C-alpha cells in the first residue's frame, strides 16, 4: 500500500472474524469495501497462522469471492478530514475516506501485575500461542498456563499438540462457578461439544504418561528467575508451591480494544462500545462489531459482524433476521463473563515495589496515593509509554477502579513524519 | 522440504519456516531479552499481538520495530538491546 488517499463506501477496521463477516456482507450487497488491519495477515488473533480452522477457511474463501480490498500491516492512528481515518504503513501515511466505518478492533488480554511478571518468558496465553503459530519452536518446553477464561484451555490444548509439556492450567475461577458454567452450556450444543473435545484432549495421556492438570481456584502469585523466568509460585486453598518452567502463558480473560471508538466520539460503557440493535454506535455512520462491543467469543463476533455489514448496506430486514442468533450467543457471553469474573484476592498480588506500568516502570507504591488515573499519569507517567495504557489500563481498572478519561491521537505510536503529514 | 527463511539475530544466522515472525526467530536463537526498560530491566514479548511494545528491537537499522508484527525476510538484520 503506497502513501496516498483511498476512498471506499465502507471501511472496516480489523480483519478478525467480526471484521471479515462485516466486510463480506457489505461487499455482497454491492458496496465498495476496504478492510484495514495492523497485522501482516488477515484473520485476527483467533484465525492467525497457517493452521487456521475450517471456520476460518470458509470465511477467507467468502472474502476471496467478493470484491474487498484488504490492507494489512497498516495501523490506524487517528482521524483525517471528516469521514476519514489515517493509517501508517511501511511506506507512509494513507488517508482512508469512507461513508460508513465498522470498528472491529477486537480485544486484548487482561494482564494483572504480580511480583516477577516483567521477567522475559512470562507472556500472555494468547501471546505465547501467537508466537508458536508464527514460528516459535515449543517442543519439549515446560509451560504453565494460568489466569482465567476459556482461552486458557484452547491455548493449553494447542501448545500440547505442538509438543510443549504443559505442566498445569491454573484457573482462578472456583469449581462451583465452573460447574455452573458447564450446566449453562447444555442449551448450546456446539459450545458443549467444543468443551467435550477439550476435556477429552486433556484426559488423553501424553507420551510421558502425564495427564494435564486443570486446577480451579488456583493462581500464580509470583514468578522467579535471574534475568528470565525459571519458576512460578502457585497458590490454591491456602497452600503455596513452586513449579520450574520455561514459559508462563497467562491472561485474566479479555479487555475490548475501544481506543479508536473513543477517538471517534463513540460512547463507551463499562469498557465496551455502546451499540444499538443494528450495531451502530452513538455516532452516525460509525458501527462496531465483535469483542469491541463486549467479550463474547467467536460466534457472537461473526454474527455481529454480519449484522453490521447488512445494516450499512441498508438491509435492515435481513440484519434483523440474525437477531435471534445474536441473542443466543449473547446469553453465552453473559454466562462466560459471570463465570470468569475476577476474585478480589487477585488485587493483593501486587507488592509495593511491583511494577504496574511496564513502559514507564511505575510501581504499585507510587500509584496508590492517587485517586484517579489522570492524577497518577501527571505525577508518574503511568500509561504514557509506547503501549499508551493498553497493558496497565486493564490492571489499574481492576486494582483501583480507574478508567481512562480521554483518548488523544495518535492512538498508537507512529513516526514523526506520519504526524506531520496528518 | 518446507520453505525456510534465514535472518541474522545479533550476528548469528537463524533458519525459520517461511512466514515466521521476527519475535519467534529471536526466541528461537536463544535470546530472550529484547530490549531494556526505562530502569534497565531486561524485557521480552508479552502480548504477541502488537499492543505491548515489549518486543521492540532494531530491524535493518530501524529502531523500535515491533518484532511480533514483522515477518522474517531473508538476510534481515535483527538487533536486540541485550
Coordinates of C-alpha atoms in Angstrom, one line a residue:
Chain A
X1 CA 0.0 0.0 0.0
X2 CA 1.6 3.2 -1.0
X3 CA 1.2 6.6 0.5
X4 CA -1.9 8.5 -0.5
X5 CA -5.6 8.7 -0.4
X6 CA -8.1 5.8 -0.6
X7 CA -11.8 6.1 -1.0
X8 CA -14.4 3.4 -0.2
X9 CA -18.1 3.1 0.8
X10 CA -17.4 1.0 3.9
X11 CA -14.2 1.0 5.8
X12 CA -13.8 -2.0 8.2
X13 CA -11.1 -1.6 10.9
X14 CA -9.9 -5.1 11.9
X15 CA -9.6 -8.2 9.8
X16 CA -10.6 -10.7 12.5
X17 CA -13.9 -12.7 12.5
X18 CA -16.2 -9.7 13.1
X19 CA -14.4 -7.6 10.5
X20 CA -14.4 -10.2 7.8
X21 CA -18.0 -11.1 8.4
X22 CA -19.0 -7.4 8.2
X23 CA -16.9 -6.9 5.0
X24 CA -18.4 -9.9 3.3
X25 CA -22.0 -8.9 4.0
X26 CA -21.4 -5.3 2.9
X27 CA -19.5 -6.3 -0.3
X28 CA -22.1 -8.9 -1.2
X29 CA -24.6 -6.1 -1.2
X30 CA -22.5 -4.2 -3.8
X31 CA -20.7 -1.7 -1.7
X32 CA -17.0 -0.9 -2.1
X33 CA -15.4 -2.3 1.0
X34 CA -11.9 -1.9 2.4
X35 CA -10.6 -3.7 5.4
X36 CA -7.6 -2.3 7.2
X37 CA -5.6 -4.2 9.8
X38 CA -2.4 -3.8 11.8
X39 CA -1.3 -7.4 11.4
X40 CA 0.7 -8.8 8.4
X41 CA -2.1 -11.1 7.5
X42 CA -5.9 -11.3 7.9
X43 CA -7.7 -13.5 10.5
X44 CA -7.2 -11.5 13.7
X45 CA -5.8 -13.4 16.6
X46 CA -8.1 -16.4 16.6
X47 CA -7.6 -17.2 12.9
X48 CA -3.9 -16.4 12.8
X49 CA -1.3 -18.6 11.1
X50 CA -1.4 -21.4 8.6
X51 CA -3.1 -23.8 10.9
X52 CA -6.4 -21.7 11.0
X53 CA -9.5 -23.7 11.5
X54 CA -12.1 -24.8 9.0
X55 CA -14.4 -21.9 10.1
X56 CA -11.5 -19.6 9.1
X57 CA -11.1 -21.2 5.7
X58 CA -14.8 -20.7 5.0
X59 CA -14.6 -17.0 5.8
X60 CA -11.3 -16.5 3.9
X61 CA -13.0 -18.2 0.9
X62 CA -16.0 -15.9 1.2
X63 CA -13.9 -12.8 1.2
X64 CA -12.0 -14.0 -1.8
X65 CA -15.3 -14.4 -3.6
X66 CA -16.3 -10.8 -3.3
X67 CA -14.6 -7.5 -4.1
X68 CA -13.0 -6.5 -0.8
X69 CA -9.7 -4.7 -0.6
X70 CA -7.5 -5.8 2.3
X71 CA -4.8 -3.5 3.6
X72 CA -2.6 -5.4 6.0
X73 CA 0.3 -4.0 8.1
X74 CA -1.4 -0.7 8.5
X75 CA -2.0 0.8 11.9
X76 CA -4.9 3.2 12.1
X77 CA -3.7 6.0 14.4
X78 CA -6.0 9.0 14.0
X79 CA -8.7 10.9 12.1
X80 CA -8.1 12.8 8.9
X81 CA -10.6 15.0 7.3
X82 CA -14.2 14.4 8.4
X83 CA -15.2 10.8 7.3
X84 CA -11.6 9.7 7.0
X85 CA -9.1 7.8 9.1
X86 CA -5.3 7.8 8.9
X87 CA -3.2 4.7 8.8
X88 CA 0.5 4.3 8.9
X89 CA 2.1 1.7 6.7
X90 CA 5.8 0.9 6.0
X91 CA 5.6 3.2 3.0
X92 CA 4.0 6.2 4.8
X93 CA 0.6 7.5 5.7
X94 CA -2.6 6.7 3.9
X95 CA -5.9 8.6 4.3
X96 CA -8.9 6.2 4.2
X97 CA -12.2 8.0 3.3
X98 CA -15.4 6.3 4.0
X99 CA -19.2 6.8 4.0
X100 CA -19.6 4.3 6.9
X101 CA -17.0 2.7 9.1
X102 CA -17.2 -0.5 11.1
X103 CA -14.9 -0.8 14.1
X104 CA -14.0 -4.4 14.7
X105 CA -10.8 -3.9 16.6
X106 CA -11.2 -6.9 18.9
X107 CA -9.9 -7.4 22.3
X108 CA -6.6 -7.9 24.2
X109 CA -5.7 -10.0 27.2
X110 CA -6.0 -8.5 30.6
X111 CA -2.7 -8.7 32.4
X112 CA -2.7 -8.4 36.2
X113 CA 0.7 -7.5 37.8
X114 CA 2.3 -9.8 40.3
X115 CA 5.9 -10.0 41.6
X116 CA 8.0 -11.2 38.7
X117 CA 5.6 -10.6 35.8
X118 CA 8.0 -8.4 33.9
X119 CA 10.6 -11.3 33.5
X120 CA 11.3 -12.4 30.0
X121 CA 9.3 -15.6 29.1
X122 CA 6.3 -14.5 31.2
X123 CA 3.8 -14.0 28.4
X124 CA 0.2 -13.7 27.5
X125 CA -1.6 -17.0 27.0
X126 CA -2.8 -15.8 23.6
X127 CA 0.6 -14.1 23.3
X128 CA 2.6 -17.4 23.5
X129 CA 0.1 -19.1 21.2
X130 CA 0.5 -16.3 18.6
X131 CA 4.3 -16.7 18.9
X132 CA 4.1 -20.5 18.4
X133 CA 1.7 -20.1 15.5
X134 CA 4.2 -17.8 13.8
X135 CA 7.3 -20.0 14.2
X136 CA 8.4 -20.3 17.8
X137 CA 9.6 -23.9 18.5
X138 CA 7.9 -25.0 21.7
X139 CA 8.6 -28.8 21.6
X140 CA 9.7 -30.1 25.0
X141 CA 9.4 -26.7 26.7
X142 CA 7.7 -26.7 30.1
X143 CA 4.8 -24.3 30.2
X144 CA 2.5 -23.2 33.0
X145 CA -0.9 -21.8 31.7
X146 CA -2.6 -19.6 34.2
X147 CA -5.2 -16.8 34.6
X148 CA -8.9 -17.0 33.7
X149 CA -11.2 -17.8 30.9
X150 CA -11.9 -20.3 28.2
X151 CA -8.8 -19.1 26.2
X152 CA -6.6 -20.9 28.7
X153 CA -8.0 -24.3 27.7
X154 CA -7.7 -23.6 24.0
X155 CA -4.1 -22.4 24.4
X156 CA -3.1 -25.3 26.5
X157 CA -4.5 -27.8 24.0
X158 CA -2.8 -26.0 21.2
X159 CA 0.6 -25.9 22.9
X160 CA 0.4 -29.5 23.9
X161 CA -0.4 -30.5 20.3
X162 CA 2.7 -28.6 19.3
X163 CA 4.8 -30.8 21.6
X164 CA 5.0 -28.5 24.7
X165 CA 5.0 -30.0 28.1
X166 CA 2.0 -28.2 29.6
X167 CA 2.6 -28.7 33.4
X168 CA -0.8 -27.4 34.5
X169 CA -3.6 -24.9 34.0
X170 CA -4.3 -22.6 36.9
X171 CA -7.8 -21.1 36.6
X172 CA -8.7 -18.5 39.2
X173 CA -12.5 -19.2 39.0
X174 CA -13.9 -21.5 41.6
X175 CA -15.0 -25.1 40.9
X176 CA -18.6 -24.0 41.8
X177 CA -18.6 -21.3 39.2
X178 CA -17.1 -23.6 36.6
X179 CA -19.7 -26.3 37.4
X180 CA -22.5 -23.7 36.8
X181 CA -20.8 -22.7 33.6
X182 CA -20.8 -26.4 32.5
X183 CA -24.6 -26.6 33.2
X184 CA -25.2 -23.4 31.4
X185 CA -23.7 -24.8 28.3
X186 CA -26.3 -27.6 27.9
X187 CA -28.7 -25.5 25.8
X188 CA -25.8 -24.6 23.5
X189 CA -24.9 -27.8 21.7
X190 CA -22.0 -26.5 19.7
X191 CA -20.3 -25.0 22.8
X192 CA -20.9 -28.1 24.7
X193 CA -19.3 -30.3 22.1
X194 CA -16.3 -27.9 22.0
X195 CA -16.0 -28.3 25.7
X196 CA -16.1 -32.1 25.4
X197 CA -13.5 -32.1 22.8
X198 CA -11.1 -30.1 25.0
X199 CA -12.0 -32.3 28.0
X200 CA -11.1 -35.4 26.0
X201 CA -7.9 -33.8 24.9
X202 CA -6.9 -33.2 28.5
X203 CA -7.6 -36.7 29.8
X204 CA -5.6 -38.2 26.9
X205 CA -2.3 -39.1 28.5
X206 CA 0.7 -37.7 26.7
X207 CA 3.7 -39.8 25.8
X208 CA 5.2 -39.0 29.1
X209 CA 2.1 -40.6 30.7
X210 CA 1.1 -37.4 32.3
X211 CA -2.4 -36.2 32.1
X212 CA -2.9 -32.5 32.1
X213 CA -3.8 -30.9 35.4
X214 CA -6.6 -28.3 35.4
X215 CA -6.7 -26.6 38.8
X216 CA -9.7 -24.4 39.6
X217 CA -9.4 -21.8 42.3
X218 CA -5.7 -21.6 41.7
X219 CA -3.4 -18.7 40.5
X220 CA 0.2 -17.6 40.1
X221 CA 1.3 -15.4 43.0
X222 CA 4.9 -14.9 41.9
X223 CA 7.5 -15.6 39.1
X224 CA 11.1 -16.1 39.8
X225 CA 14.3 -16.1 37.7
X226 CA 17.6 -14.3 37.4
X227 CA 17.2 -12.5 34.1
X228 CA 14.5 -14.7 32.7
X229 CA 11.7 -16.9 34.1
X230 CA 12.8 -20.0 35.9
X231 CA 9.8 -20.9 38.1
X232 CA 6.4 -19.7 39.3
X233 CA 4.8 -19.9 42.7
X234 CA 1.2 -21.1 42.7
X235 CA -1.5 -20.7 45.3
X236 CA -4.5 -22.8 46.0
X237 CA -6.6 -23.4 49.1
X238 CA -4.1 -21.8 51.4
X239 CA -1.1 -23.7 50.0
X240 CA 1.8 -22.3 48.0
X241 CA 4.2 -24.3 45.9
X242 CA 6.8 -23.7 43.2
X243 CA 6.9 -25.2 39.7
X244 CA 10.0 -24.9 37.5
X245 CA 9.1 -23.9 33.9
X246 CA 10.4 -22.3 30.7
X247 CA 7.3 -20.2 30.0
X248 CA 4.3 -18.8 31.8
X249 CA 1.4 -18.2 29.5
X250 CA -1.2 -16.2 31.4
X251 CA -4.1 -13.8 31.0
X252 CA -7.1 -12.8 33.0
X253 CA -9.8 -13.0 30.3
X254 CA -10.0 -10.2 27.8
X255 CA -10.5 -6.4 27.5
X256 CA -12.2 -4.8 24.5
X257 CA -10.0 -2.5 22.3
X258 CA -12.1 0.7 22.4
X259 CA -9.4 3.4 21.8
X260 CA -10.4 4.1 18.2
X261 CA -14.1 4.2 19.1
X262 CA -13.4 6.7 21.8
X263 CA -11.3 8.8 19.5
X264 CA -14.3 8.9 17.1
X265 CA -16.5 10.1 20.0
X266 CA -18.5 6.9 20.5
X267 CA -19.9 6.3 23.9
X268 CA -18.1 3.5 25.8
X269 CA -19.9 1.9 28.8
X270 CA -18.2 -0.5 31.2
X271 CA -15.3 -0.8 28.9
X272 CA -17.3 -1.7 25.8
X273 CA -18.6 0.3 22.8
X274 CA -22.3 1.0 23.2
X275 CA -24.2 -0.1 20.0
X276 CA -27.9 -0.2 19.0
X277 CA -29.6 -3.3 17.6
X278 CA -28.0 -2.7 14.2
X279 CA -24.6 -2.5 15.7
X280 CA -24.5 1.3 15.2
X281 CA -22.6 3.3 17.8
X282 CA -23.8 6.5 19.3
X283 CA -22.1 8.3 16.4
X284 CA -23.9 8.3 13.0
X285 CA -22.3 6.1 10.3
X286 CA -19.9 4.5 12.8
X287 CA -20.7 0.9 13.6
X288 CA -18.9 -1.6 15.8
X289 CA -19.0 -5.4 16.0
X290 CA -17.2 -8.2 17.8
X291 CA -15.3 -8.2 21.1
X292 CA -15.1 -4.4 20.9
X293 CA -18.7 -4.2 22.0
X294 CA -18.2 -6.7 24.8
X295 CA -16.4 -10.0 25.2
X296 CA -18.5 -12.8 23.8
X297 CA -16.4 -15.2 21.7
X298 CA -16.1 -16.2 18.0
X299 CA -19.7 -17.0 17.1
X300 CA -21.1 -13.7 18.6
X301 CA -18.4 -11.7 16.8
X302 CA -19.2 -13.3 13.5
X303 CA -23.0 -12.6 13.8
X304 CA -22.4 -9.1 15.0
X305 CA -20.2 -8.5 12.0
X306 CA -22.8 -9.9 9.6
X307 CA -25.5 -7.6 11.2
X308 CA -23.3 -4.5 10.9
X309 CA -22.4 -5.4 7.3
X310 CA -26.0 -5.8 6.3
X311 CA -27.0 -2.7 8.2
X312 CA -24.5 -0.4 6.5
X313 CA -25.9 -1.7 3.2
X314 CA -29.4 -0.7 4.3
X315 CA -30.6 -4.3 4.5
X316 CA -32.2 -3.9 7.9
X317 CA -34.7 -6.7 7.4
X318 CA -32.0 -9.2 6.6
X319 CA -30.0 -7.9 9.5
X320 CA -32.9 -8.3 11.9
X321 CA -33.4 -11.9 10.9
X322 CA -30.0 -12.6 12.6
X323 CA -31.1 -11.0 15.9
X324 CA -32.2 -14.3 17.5
X325 CA -28.8 -15.9 16.7
X326 CA -27.0 -13.0 18.3
X327 CA -29.3 -13.1 21.3
X328 CA -28.4 -16.8 21.8
X329 CA -24.7 -16.1 21.7
X330 CA -25.1 -13.1 24.0
X331 CA -26.6 -15.4 26.6
X332 CA -23.4 -17.5 26.4
X333 CA -21.3 -14.3 26.7
X334 CA -23.1 -13.3 29.9
X335 CA -22.6 -16.8 31.3
X336 CA -18.9 -16.6 30.3
X337 CA -18.4 -13.2 31.9
X338 CA -20.1 -14.2 35.2
X339 CA -18.1 -17.4 35.4
X340 CA -14.7 -15.8 34.9
X341 CA -15.3 -12.7 37.0
X342 CA -12.1 -12.0 38.8
X343 CA -11.8 -12.7 42.5
X344 CA -10.7 -9.9 44.9
X345 CA -7.7 -11.8 46.2
X346 CA -6.0 -11.1 42.8
X347 CA -5.9 -7.4 43.8
X348 CA -3.5 -8.3 46.6
X349 CA -0.9 -10.0 44.4
X350 CA 1.0 -6.7 43.9
X351 CA 3.7 -5.8 46.4
X352 CA 4.8 -2.1 46.9
X353 CA 7.7 -2.5 44.5
X354 CA 5.8 -4.5 41.9
X355 CA 5.8 -2.6 38.5
X356 CA 2.3 -1.9 37.3
X357 CA 3.1 0.2 34.2
X358 CA 5.8 -1.7 32.3
X359 CA 6.5 1.1 29.8
X360 CA 7.5 3.6 32.4
X361 CA 8.4 1.2 35.2
X362 CA 5.9 2.7 37.7
X363 CA 5.5 0.7 40.8
X364 CA 2.3 0.0 42.8
X365 CA 3.6 2.0 45.7
X366 CA 3.9 5.2 43.6
X367 CA 0.4 4.8 42.2
X368 CA -1.6 4.0 45.3
X369 CA -1.5 7.6 46.7
X370 CA -3.5 9.0 43.8
X371 CA -7.3 8.9 43.3
X372 CA -7.6 8.9 39.5
X373 CA -5.6 7.8 36.5
X374 CA -5.3 11.4 35.4
X375 CA -3.6 12.4 38.6
X376 CA -1.4 9.3 38.6
X377 CA -0.5 9.9 35.0
X378 CA 0.5 13.5 35.6
X379 CA 2.8 12.6 38.5
X380 CA 4.2 9.2 37.5
X381 CA 3.7 8.9 33.7
X382 CA 1.7 5.7 34.3
X383 CA 0.1 4.7 31.0
X384 CA 2.0 7.2 29.0
X385 CA 4.7 5.0 27.4
X386 CA 4.5 3.3 24.0
X387 CA 1.6 1.0 24.8
X388 CA -0.4 4.1 25.9
X389 CA -2.0 2.3 28.8
X390 CA -3.2 -0.8 26.8
X391 CA -1.4 -3.1 29.2
X392 CA -1.6 -1.3 32.6
X393 CA -5.1 0.0 31.8
X394 CA -6.8 -3.3 32.4
X395 CA -4.7 -3.7 35.6
X396 CA -5.4 -0.2 37.1
X397 CA -9.1 -0.6 36.3
X398 CA -9.1 -3.8 38.3
X399 CA -6.8 -2.6 41.1
X400 CA -8.1 0.9 41.6
X401 CA -11.3 1.2 39.6
X402 CA -9.8 3.9 37.3
X403 CA -11.0 4.3 33.7
X404 CA -9.1 6.4 31.2
X405 CA -10.8 9.9 30.9
X406 CA -9.9 10.7 27.3
X407 CA -8.2 9.3 24.3
X408 CA -6.0 11.5 22.2
X409 CA -4.5 11.0 18.8
X410 CA -2.3 9.3 17.8
X411 CA -4.0 6.2 19.4
X412 CA -0.8 4.2 18.6
X413 CA 2.8 5.4 18.5
X414 CA 3.8 6.5 14.9
X415 CA 6.7 8.0 13.2
X416 CA 7.1 11.8 13.4
X417 CA 6.7 12.1 9.7
X418 CA 3.3 10.5 9.9
X419 CA 2.2 13.1 12.5
X420 CA 3.5 15.9 10.3
X421 CA 1.6 14.5 7.3
X422 CA -1.6 14.2 9.3
Chain B
X1 CA 11.0 -29.7 2.3
X2 CA 9.2 -26.7 3.8
X3 CA 10.3 -23.3 2.7
X4 CA 12.7 -21.6 5.0
X5 CA 14.0 -18.1 5.6
X6 CA 17.2 -17.0 7.2
X7 CA 17.5 -13.9 9.4
X8 CA 20.5 -12.7 11.4
X9 CA 19.9 -12.1 15.1
X10 CA 22.7 -10.3 16.8
X11 CA 25.1 -11.5 14.2
X12 CA 24.0 -15.2 14.2
X13 CA 22.1 -16.8 11.4
X14 CA 18.7 -18.3 12.3
X15 CA 16.8 -20.5 9.9
X16 CA 13.0 -20.3 10.4
X17 CA 10.0 -21.6 8.5
X18 CA 8.8 -19.1 5.8
X19 CA 6.2 -16.7 7.2
X20 CA 7.7 -16.7 10.8
X21 CA 7.7 -13.5 12.8
X22 CA 10.9 -11.9 13.8
X23 CA 9.9 -12.3 17.5
X24 CA 9.8 -16.1 17.1
X25 CA 13.2 -16.0 15.3
X26 CA 14.8 -14.1 18.2
X27 CA 13.5 -16.5 20.8
X28 CA 14.5 -19.5 18.6
X29 CA 18.0 -18.1 18.5
X30 CA 18.2 -18.4 22.3
X31 CA 17.8 -14.7 23.0
X32 CA 15.1 -13.9 25.5
X33 CA 15.8 -10.2 26.3
X34 CA 14.5 -8.0 23.5
X35 CA 15.1 -4.6 25.0
X36 CA 15.8 -2.8 28.3
X37 CA 13.1 -1.0 30.2
X38 CA 13.5 2.7 31.3
X39 CA 15.1 1.4 34.5
X40 CA 17.3 -1.1 32.8
X41 CA 15.3 -4.3 33.3
X42 CA 15.6 -6.9 30.5
X43 CA 12.2 -7.4 28.8
X44 CA 10.8 -9.9 26.3
X45 CA 7.5 -10.1 24.4
X46 CA 4.2 -10.1 26.4
X47 CA 1.2 -9.8 24.3
X48 CA 2.4 -11.3 21.0
X49 CA -0.1 -9.1 19.0
X50 CA 1.3 -5.7 18.6
X51 CA -0.1 -4.0 21.7
X52 CA 2.5 -4.0 24.5
X53 CA 5.6 -2.9 22.6
X54 CA 7.8 -5.1 24.8
X55 CA 9.2 -7.0 21.8
X56 CA 10.7 -3.9 20.1
X57 CA 14.1 -4.4 18.5
X58 CA 16.2 -2.8 15.7
X59 CA 15.4 -4.3 12.3
X60 CA 17.7 -3.4 9.4
X61 CA 18.8 -0.3 11.3
X62 CA 15.3 0.9 12.1
X63 CA 14.9 1.2 15.9
X64 CA 11.7 0.4 17.9
X65 CA 10.2 -2.1 15.5
X66 CA 7.6 -4.5 17.0
X67 CA 9.2 -7.9 16.2
X68 CA 5.8 -9.6 16.7
X69 CA 4.3 -7.8 13.7
X70 CA 7.3 -8.1 11.4
X71 CA 7.6 -11.1 9.1
X72 CA 11.1 -12.6 8.6
X73 CA 12.8 -11.8 5.3
X74 CA 16.0 -13.4 4.0
X75 CA 19.0 -11.6 5.3
X76 CA 17.2 -9.4 7.7
X77 CA 19.5 -7.9 10.3
X78 CA 17.9 -8.0 13.8
X79 CA 19.4 -6.5 16.9
X80 CA 18.2 -6.7 20.5
X81 CA 19.3 -4.5 23.3
X82 CA 20.6 -7.4 25.4

